[in-house]
């Protein structure tokens, strides 16, 4: 089925980018938000982005022509009335998303596909109040949608093959590559495979092993990632989004306990979300969007933090990478995705120069296991068991 009419709900950080990509592909787009201010700001951001892309010769139409294909409205019923495909990108809140999709279904044509750009809430739970559950699918874009190459696709236990195929075709039309998460678990495949890296950065900072700037220096200059973890937390506003997301995760787990099958991971993440990130968000330290996080962003504008290269010599990168590899290995061992798909996700979703498992030869598997065992012995209560060596690493053949 050729999709020509798309509606995007939520015009924030993600929604405006998704709407722009759809319009760039020639589709007619309705961008919906309950806030008129958000819609006005979204139109301005799309205009700025299109201008930059045009200057680099990366769009074939003029910015005006692309913008002309995007209509904005604060009325959900009006916005979805003839949409063939809807992508919701509202706040990461299970009840909001669950109720919203049911409302969309009530106003959209019968066959409309309902995509959700959740960062990691259960697709099965999000489709809970929709009648036509086969039409609901996870379509997880990366930030910023205009630039990042990957879209991760997640089926619920009810999503049908036609919905999956249409979604894959849509991503191809948008010039995106895809990975399919094989399980509808918390954070799915891409972010889940990466989240160990995030947890370990925070764990080392909290333990006082190194400050955020030093750890970011190691990540940038030794591991070779485009951004350090603390830069990324600031860039995405994660200290605000993650604790809010956790409240939804806890609610989902009451109905779907299989949604989080790794208790030690849940403990570690929950501790950070409740004891560290929520506190930062409450103090207005959510990163670029509040003007200050781990680093400062005058005028709430992103500026790349200044991080001296010498700091990178202070910490051995394997200290960060061993736990990151262990958490990525969990995904493979537990059937969320293959080594190849995990590697692809790291490169295309997060701009890693190579797949995470491609780092194993750099440190050697024996050293990685030694680091994990040492961390397991010294782990604070909230990390107990988190470093237990995954069978994939234990049996890794170099
Ligand atoms: N920020 C990221 O890096 C990122 C990456 C991938 C996925 N996501 C996911 O995308 C979704 C949106 O994230 P974001 O960062 O763009 O959030 P955001 O806060 O920037 O934007 C959310 C928008 O949704 C609007 N909204 C809220 N309730 C609404 C409703 N009932 N009807 C219409 N509009 C409504 C808000 O007014 C706001 O403009 C979340 O589920 C998030 O987890 C975010």
Coordinates of C-alpha atoms and ligand atoms in Angstrom, one line a residue:
X1 CA 0.0 0.0 0.0
X2 CA 1.4 3.4 -1.0
X3 CA 1.3 5.8 1.9
X4 CA 0.8 9.4 0.9
X5 CA -1.0 10.9 3.9
X6 CA 0.7 10.9 7.2
X7 CA -0.2 12.4 10.6
X8 CA 2.4 13.0 13.3
X9 CA 1.1 13.6 16.8
X10 CA 3.3 15.6 19.1
X11 CA 5.4 18.3 17.5
X12 CA 8.3 18.3 20.0
X13 CA 11.9 17.3 19.6
X14 CA 11.0 14.1 17.7
X15 CA 7.7 14.9 16.1
X16 CA 8.7 17.9 14.1
X17 CA 11.7 15.9 12.7
X18 CA 9.5 13.0 11.7
X19 CA 7.0 15.3 10.1
X20 CA 9.8 17.0 8.2
X21 CA 11.3 13.7 6.9
X22 CA 7.8 12.6 5.7
X23 CA 7.2 15.8 3.9
X24 CA 10.7 15.6 2.4
X25 CA 9.7 12.3 0.9
X26 CA 6.7 13.9 -0.9
X27 CA 4.0 12.9 1.6
X28 CA 1.3 15.2 2.7
X29 CA 1.7 15.6 6.5
X30 CA -0.5 16.9 9.3
X31 CA 1.4 17.8 12.4
X32 CA -0.8 17.7 15.5
X33 CA 0.0 19.1 18.9
X34 CA -2.3 20.1 21.8
X35 CA -0.1 23.2 22.1
X36 CA -0.3 25.9 19.5
X37 CA 3.0 27.3 20.8
X38 CA 4.7 24.0 20.2
X39 CA 3.3 23.9 16.7
X40 CA 4.6 27.4 15.9
X41 CA 8.0 26.5 17.3
X42 CA 8.0 23.2 15.3
X43 CA 7.3 25.1 12.1
X44 CA 10.2 27.5 12.8
X45 CA 12.6 24.6 13.6
X46 CA 11.5 22.7 10.4
X47 CA 12.1 25.8 8.4
X48 CA 15.6 26.3 9.8
X49 CA 16.5 22.7 9.3
X50 CA 15.2 22.7 5.7
X51 CA 17.2 25.8 4.9
X52 CA 20.4 24.2 6.2
X53 CA 19.7 21.0 4.2
X54 CA 19.0 23.1 1.1
X55 CA 22.3 25.0 1.5
X56 CA 24.1 21.6 1.6
X57 CA 22.1 20.5 -1.5
X58 CA 20.6 17.6 0.4
X59 CA 16.9 18.2 -0.5
X60 CA 15.5 18.2 -4.0
X61 CA 12.5 20.5 -3.3
X62 CA 12.8 24.0 -2.0
X63 CA 12.2 24.4 1.8
X64 CA 9.0 26.3 1.0
X65 CA 7.7 23.4 -1.1
X66 CA 8.4 20.9 1.7
X67 CA 6.9 23.1 4.4
X68 CA 3.9 23.6 2.1
X69 CA 3.1 19.9 2.4
X70 CA 2.9 20.2 6.2
X71 CA -0.3 21.4 7.8
X72 CA -0.5 22.0 11.6
X73 CA -3.5 21.6 13.9
X74 CA -4.4 21.3 17.5
X75 CA -7.4 19.1 16.7
X76 CA -6.7 15.4 16.8
X77 CA -9.9 14.5 15.1
X78 CA -9.3 16.9 12.3
X79 CA -5.7 15.9 11.9
X80 CA -6.1 12.2 11.6
X81 CA -9.3 12.1 9.6
X82 CA -7.8 11.0 6.4
X83 CA -4.4 9.8 7.5
X84 CA -3.2 6.4 6.2
X85 CA -0.4 6.2 8.7
X86 CA -0.1 7.9 12.1
X87 CA 3.0 8.3 14.2
X88 CA 2.6 9.4 17.7
X89 CA 5.5 11.2 19.4
X90 CA 3.8 12.6 22.6
X91 CA 5.3 12.4 26.0
X92 CA 6.7 9.0 27.2
X93 CA 3.6 8.1 29.3
X94 CA 1.8 4.8 29.0
X95 CA -1.6 6.1 29.8
X96 CA -1.3 9.1 27.6
X97 CA -0.2 6.9 24.7
X98 CA -2.7 4.2 25.3
X99 CA -5.6 6.6 25.4
X100 CA -4.3 8.7 22.5
X101 CA -4.1 5.7 20.1
X102 CA -7.7 4.6 21.1
X103 CA -8.8 8.2 20.3
X104 CA -6.9 8.2 17.0
X105 CA -8.6 4.9 16.1
X106 CA -12.0 6.4 16.7
X107 CA -11.3 9.3 14.2
X108 CA -9.0 7.8 11.6
X109 CA -10.0 5.6 8.6
X110 CA -10.5 1.9 9.5
X111 CA -7.2 0.7 8.0
X112 CA -4.9 3.4 9.3
X113 CA -1.7 2.1 10.8
X114 CA -0.8 3.4 14.3
X115 CA 2.9 3.8 14.8
X116 CA 4.3 4.7 18.1
X117 CA 7.7 6.4 18.5
X118 CA 8.0 5.3 22.2
X119 CA 11.6 5.0 23.4
X120 CA 10.9 1.7 25.1
X121 CA 7.4 1.3 26.4
X122 CA 5.7 -2.0 25.6
X123 CA 4.0 -2.0 22.2
X124 CA 1.5 -4.5 23.6
X125 CA 0.6 -2.3 26.5
X126 CA 0.4 0.9 24.3
X127 CA -2.1 -1.0 22.0
X128 CA -4.1 -2.0 25.0
X129 CA -7.2 0.1 24.3
X130 CA -7.1 -0.1 20.5
X131 CA -9.6 -2.5 18.9
X132 CA -7.6 -3.2 15.8
X133 CA -4.4 -4.3 17.6
X134 CA -2.9 -5.8 14.4
X135 CA -2.4 -2.2 13.1
X136 CA -0.3 -1.0 16.0
X137 CA 3.5 -1.0 15.6
X138 CA 6.6 0.5 17.2
X139 CA 8.4 2.8 14.9
X140 CA 11.3 4.1 17.0
X141 CA 13.2 7.0 15.4
X142 CA 16.5 8.2 16.6
X143 CA 17.3 11.8 17.5
X144 CA 17.5 13.9 15.3
X145 CA 15.1 12.1 12.9
X146 CA 16.3 14.2 10.0
X147 CA 19.8 13.0 10.3
X148 CA 20.0 9.6 11.9
X149 CA 20.0 6.7 9.5
X150 CA 18.2 4.0 11.6
X151 CA 14.6 3.4 12.5
X152 CA 13.9 0.5 14.9
X153 CA 10.8 -1.5 14.3
X154 CA 9.0 -3.4 17.1
X155 CA 6.0 -5.7 16.7
X156 CA 3.6 -6.4 19.6
X157 CA 2.3 -10.0 19.9
X158 CA -0.7 -8.9 17.7
X159 CA 1.0 -6.7 15.0
X160 CA 0.3 -8.3 11.6
X161 CA 2.7 -8.8 8.7
X162 CA 1.0 -6.2 6.4
X163 CA 1.6 -3.5 9.1
X164 CA 5.2 -4.6 9.4
X165 CA 5.8 -4.6 5.7
X166 CA 4.1 -1.2 5.2
X167 CA 6.3 0.3 7.9
X168 CA 9.5 -1.2 6.5
X169 CA 8.5 0.2 3.0
X170 CA 7.9 3.6 4.6
X171 CA 11.3 3.6 6.2
X172 CA 12.9 2.7 2.8
X173 CA 11.1 5.6 1.2
X174 CA 12.4 7.9 3.9
X175 CA 16.0 6.7 3.1
X176 CA 16.3 5.0 6.5
X177 CA 17.7 1.6 7.4
X178 CA 15.9 -0.6 9.8
X179 CA 16.4 -3.2 12.5
X180 CA 13.6 -5.3 13.9
X181 CA 13.6 -5.9 17.7
X182 CA 12.7 -9.6 18.1
X183 CA 11.1 -9.0 21.5
X184 CA 8.8 -6.3 22.9
X185 CA 11.0 -5.8 26.0
X186 CA 11.9 -2.5 27.8
X187 CA 14.0 -0.4 25.4
X188 CA 13.7 -3.0 22.6
X189 CA 17.0 -3.7 20.8
X190 CA 19.0 -0.6 19.9
X191 CA 18.7 1.4 23.1
X192 CA 18.7 -1.7 25.3
X193 CA 22.0 -2.8 23.8
X194 CA 23.5 0.6 24.5
X195 CA 22.0 1.3 27.9
X196 CA 24.8 -0.6 29.8
X197 CA 27.2 2.0 28.5
X198 CA 25.0 4.7 30.0
X199 CA 24.6 3.0 33.3
X200 CA 28.4 2.4 33.6
X201 CA 29.2 6.0 32.9
X202 CA 26.9 7.2 35.6
X203 CA 28.1 4.4 38.0
X204 CA 31.7 5.5 37.6
X205 CA 30.9 9.2 38.0
X206 CA 28.8 8.5 41.2
X207 CA 31.6 6.3 42.6
X208 CA 34.0 9.2 42.1
X209 CA 36.3 7.3 39.8
X210 CA 36.2 10.2 37.3
X211 CA 34.0 13.2 36.6
X212 CA 31.6 13.6 33.7
X213 CA 34.1 15.6 31.6
X214 CA 36.9 12.9 32.0
X215 CA 34.5 10.1 31.1
X216 CA 33.2 12.0 28.1
X217 CA 36.9 12.6 27.0
X218 CA 37.5 8.8 27.2
X219 CA 34.4 8.2 25.1
X220 CA 35.2 10.8 22.5
X221 CA 38.9 10.4 22.1
X222 CA 39.6 6.8 23.1
X223 CA 36.4 4.9 22.2
X224 CA 35.8 7.3 19.2
X225 CA 32.1 7.9 19.7
X226 CA 30.6 11.2 18.4
X227 CA 29.5 12.3 21.9
X228 CA 30.3 11.3 25.5
X229 CA 27.5 9.8 27.5
X230 CA 26.9 13.0 29.6
X231 CA 26.9 15.1 26.4
X232 CA 24.3 12.8 25.1
X233 CA 22.2 12.8 28.2
X234 CA 22.1 16.6 27.9
X235 CA 21.4 16.6 24.2
X236 CA 18.4 14.2 24.5
X237 CA 17.0 15.6 27.8
X238 CA 17.2 12.1 29.1
X239 CA 17.4 13.0 32.8
X240 CA 13.9 14.3 32.4
X241 CA 12.5 11.7 30.0
X242 CA 13.9 8.6 31.7
X243 CA 12.4 9.0 35.2
X244 CA 9.0 9.8 33.7
X245 CA 9.3 6.8 31.4
X246 CA 10.1 4.6 34.5
X247 CA 6.8 5.4 36.1
X248 CA 5.1 4.0 33.0
X249 CA 7.4 0.9 33.0
X250 CA 6.4 0.1 36.5
X251 CA 2.8 0.3 35.5
X252 CA 3.3 -1.9 32.5
X253 CA 5.1 -4.5 34.6
X254 CA 2.0 -5.0 36.7
X255 CA 0.2 -6.4 33.7
X256 CA 3.2 -7.7 31.7
X257 CA 6.0 -9.0 33.9
X258 CA 7.9 -10.5 30.9
X259 CA 8.4 -7.0 29.6
X260 CA 11.5 -6.7 31.9
X261 CA 13.2 -10.1 32.2
X262 CA 16.6 -8.9 33.7
X263 CA 16.0 -7.9 37.4
X264 CA 19.6 -6.6 38.0
X265 CA 19.3 -4.3 35.0
X266 CA 16.0 -3.1 36.4
X267 CA 17.5 -2.4 39.8
X268 CA 20.4 -0.4 38.4
X269 CA 18.3 1.7 36.0
X270 CA 15.6 2.3 38.7
X271 CA 18.2 3.5 41.2
X272 CA 19.7 6.0 38.7
X273 CA 16.3 7.2 37.5
X274 CA 14.9 7.7 41.0
X275 CA 18.0 8.8 43.0
X276 CA 20.0 10.7 40.4
X277 CA 18.2 11.7 37.2
X278 CA 14.9 12.7 38.7
X279 CA 16.7 15.0 41.1
X280 CA 18.6 16.7 38.3
X281 CA 15.4 17.2 36.3
X282 CA 13.6 18.7 39.3
X283 CA 16.5 21.2 39.7
X284 CA 16.1 22.2 36.0
X285 CA 19.2 20.4 34.9
X286 CA 17.7 18.5 31.9
X287 CA 20.4 19.6 29.4
X288 CA 20.0 21.6 26.3
X289 CA 16.2 22.1 26.7
X290 CA 16.6 23.8 30.1
X291 CA 19.9 25.5 29.2
X292 CA 22.0 23.5 31.8
X293 CA 22.7 19.9 32.6
X294 CA 26.1 18.3 33.0
X295 CA 27.3 21.2 30.8
X296 CA 25.9 24.7 30.1
X297 CA 23.9 25.8 27.0
X298 CA 23.3 29.5 27.0
X299 CA 20.0 30.5 25.4
X300 CA 19.0 26.7 25.4
X301 CA 21.0 26.4 22.2
X302 CA 23.2 23.3 21.7
X303 CA 26.9 24.0 21.8
X304 CA 29.4 21.2 21.7
X305 CA 31.0 21.1 25.2
X306 CA 34.7 21.9 25.3
X307 CA 36.5 18.7 26.6
X308 CA 40.3 18.7 26.8
X309 CA 41.9 15.7 25.0
X310 CA 44.4 15.1 27.8
X311 CA 41.6 14.0 30.2
X312 CA 41.1 10.9 28.1
X313 CA 44.4 9.4 29.4
X314 CA 43.0 9.2 33.0
X315 CA 40.7 6.2 32.5
X316 CA 41.2 2.9 30.6
X317 CA 38.3 2.7 28.1
X318 CA 37.7 -1.0 28.9
X319 CA 36.4 0.2 32.3
X320 CA 33.4 1.7 30.4
X321 CA 33.2 -0.9 27.6
X322 CA 33.3 -4.1 29.6
X323 CA 29.9 -3.4 31.3
X324 CA 28.5 -2.0 28.0
X325 CA 29.5 -5.2 26.2
X326 CA 28.0 -7.3 28.9
X327 CA 24.6 -5.5 28.6
X328 CA 24.7 -5.8 24.8
X329 CA 25.5 -9.5 25.1
X330 CA 22.4 -9.9 27.3
X331 CA 20.3 -8.8 24.3
X332 CA 21.8 -11.5 22.1
X333 CA 21.6 -14.2 24.7
X334 CA 18.0 -13.4 25.4
X335 CA 16.8 -13.3 21.8
X336 CA 16.2 -9.6 21.3
X337 CA 18.5 -9.4 18.4
X338 CA 21.6 -10.9 16.7
X339 CA 25.2 -9.8 17.1
X340 CA 24.9 -8.3 13.6
X341 CA 21.8 -6.3 14.5
X342 CA 23.2 -5.0 17.7
X343 CA 26.3 -3.9 15.9
X344 CA 24.2 -2.3 13.1
X345 CA 22.1 -0.4 15.8
X346 CA 25.2 1.0 17.4
X347 CA 26.6 2.3 14.2
X348 CA 23.4 3.7 12.7
X349 CA 21.3 4.7 15.7
X350 CA 24.1 6.2 17.8
X351 CA 26.9 7.0 15.3
X352 CA 29.4 4.5 16.7
X353 CA 32.3 4.1 14.3
X354 CA 31.9 0.3 14.6
X355 CA 29.6 -2.2 16.2
X356 CA 30.0 -2.7 19.9
X357 CA 31.1 -6.3 19.6
X358 CA 33.8 -5.1 17.1
X359 CA 35.6 -3.6 20.1
X360 CA 36.2 -6.9 21.8
X361 CA 39.6 -7.5 20.0
X362 CA 40.7 -4.0 21.0
X363 CA 40.7 -5.0 24.7
X364 CA 40.8 -8.8 24.5
X365 CA 38.0 -11.0 25.9
X366 CA 40.2 -12.0 28.9
X367 CA 40.6 -8.4 30.0
X368 CA 36.9 -7.7 29.6
X369 CA 36.0 -10.6 31.8
X370 CA 38.6 -9.6 34.4
X371 CA 37.1 -6.1 34.5
X372 CA 33.6 -7.4 34.9
X373 CA 34.6 -9.8 37.7
X374 CA 36.4 -7.0 39.6
X375 CA 33.4 -4.7 39.2
X376 CA 31.1 -7.4 40.4
X377 CA 33.1 -7.8 43.6
X378 CA 33.1 -4.0 44.3
X379 CA 29.6 -3.3 43.2
X380 CA 27.4 -1.1 45.4
X381 CA 24.0 -2.5 46.3
X382 CA 22.2 -1.1 43.3
X383 CA 24.6 -2.8 40.9
X384 CA 24.6 -6.3 42.5
X385 CA 24.6 -8.9 39.8
X386 CA 24.7 -6.4 37.0
X387 CA 28.2 -7.3 36.1
X388 CA 27.7 -11.1 36.1
X389 CA 29.4 -12.2 32.9
X390 CA 27.0 -13.0 30.2
X391 CA 27.4 -16.5 28.5
X392 CA 27.9 -14.9 25.1
X393 CA 31.1 -13.2 26.5
X394 CA 32.1 -16.2 28.6
X395 CA 32.1 -18.3 25.5
X396 CA 33.4 -15.7 23.1
X397 CA 36.0 -17.1 20.7
X398 CA 38.5 -14.4 19.7
Ligands
LIG1 N1 14.1 12.8 22.6 C1 14.6 11.8 22.1 O1 15.9 11.7 21.9 C2 13.8 10.6 21.7 C3 14.3 9.6 20.8 C4 13.5 8.6 20.4 C5 12.1 8.5 20.9 N2 11.7 9.5 21.7 C6 10.3 9.4 22.2 O2 9.5 10.2 21.4 C7 8.4 10.7 22.1 C8 8.4 12.2 22.1 O3 9.6 12.7 22.7 P1 10.1 14.2 22.5 O4 11.5 14.2 23.0 O5 9.9 14.6 21.1 O6 9.1 14.9 23.5 P2 8.8 16.5 23.6 O7 8.5 16.8 25.0 O8 9.9 17.3 22.9 O9 7.5 16.7 22.7 C9 6.2 16.0 23.0 C10 5.1 16.9 22.4 O10 3.9 16.1 22.6 C11 2.9 17.1 22.8 N3 1.7 16.4 23.4 C12 1.6 15.9 24.6 N4 0.4 15.3 24.8 C13 -0.3 15.5 23.7 C14 -1.6 15.2 23.2 N5 -2.4 14.5 24.0 N6 -1.9 15.5 22.0 C15 -1.1 16.2 21.2 N7 0.1 16.5 21.5 C16 0.6 16.2 22.7 C17 3.5 18.1 23.6 O11 2.8 19.4 23.6 C18 4.9 18.2 23.1 O12 5.0 19.3 22.1 C19 8.5 10.1 23.5 O13 7.7 8.9 23.5 C20 10.0 9.8 23.6 O14 10.3 8.8 24.5 C21 12.4 10.5 22.1

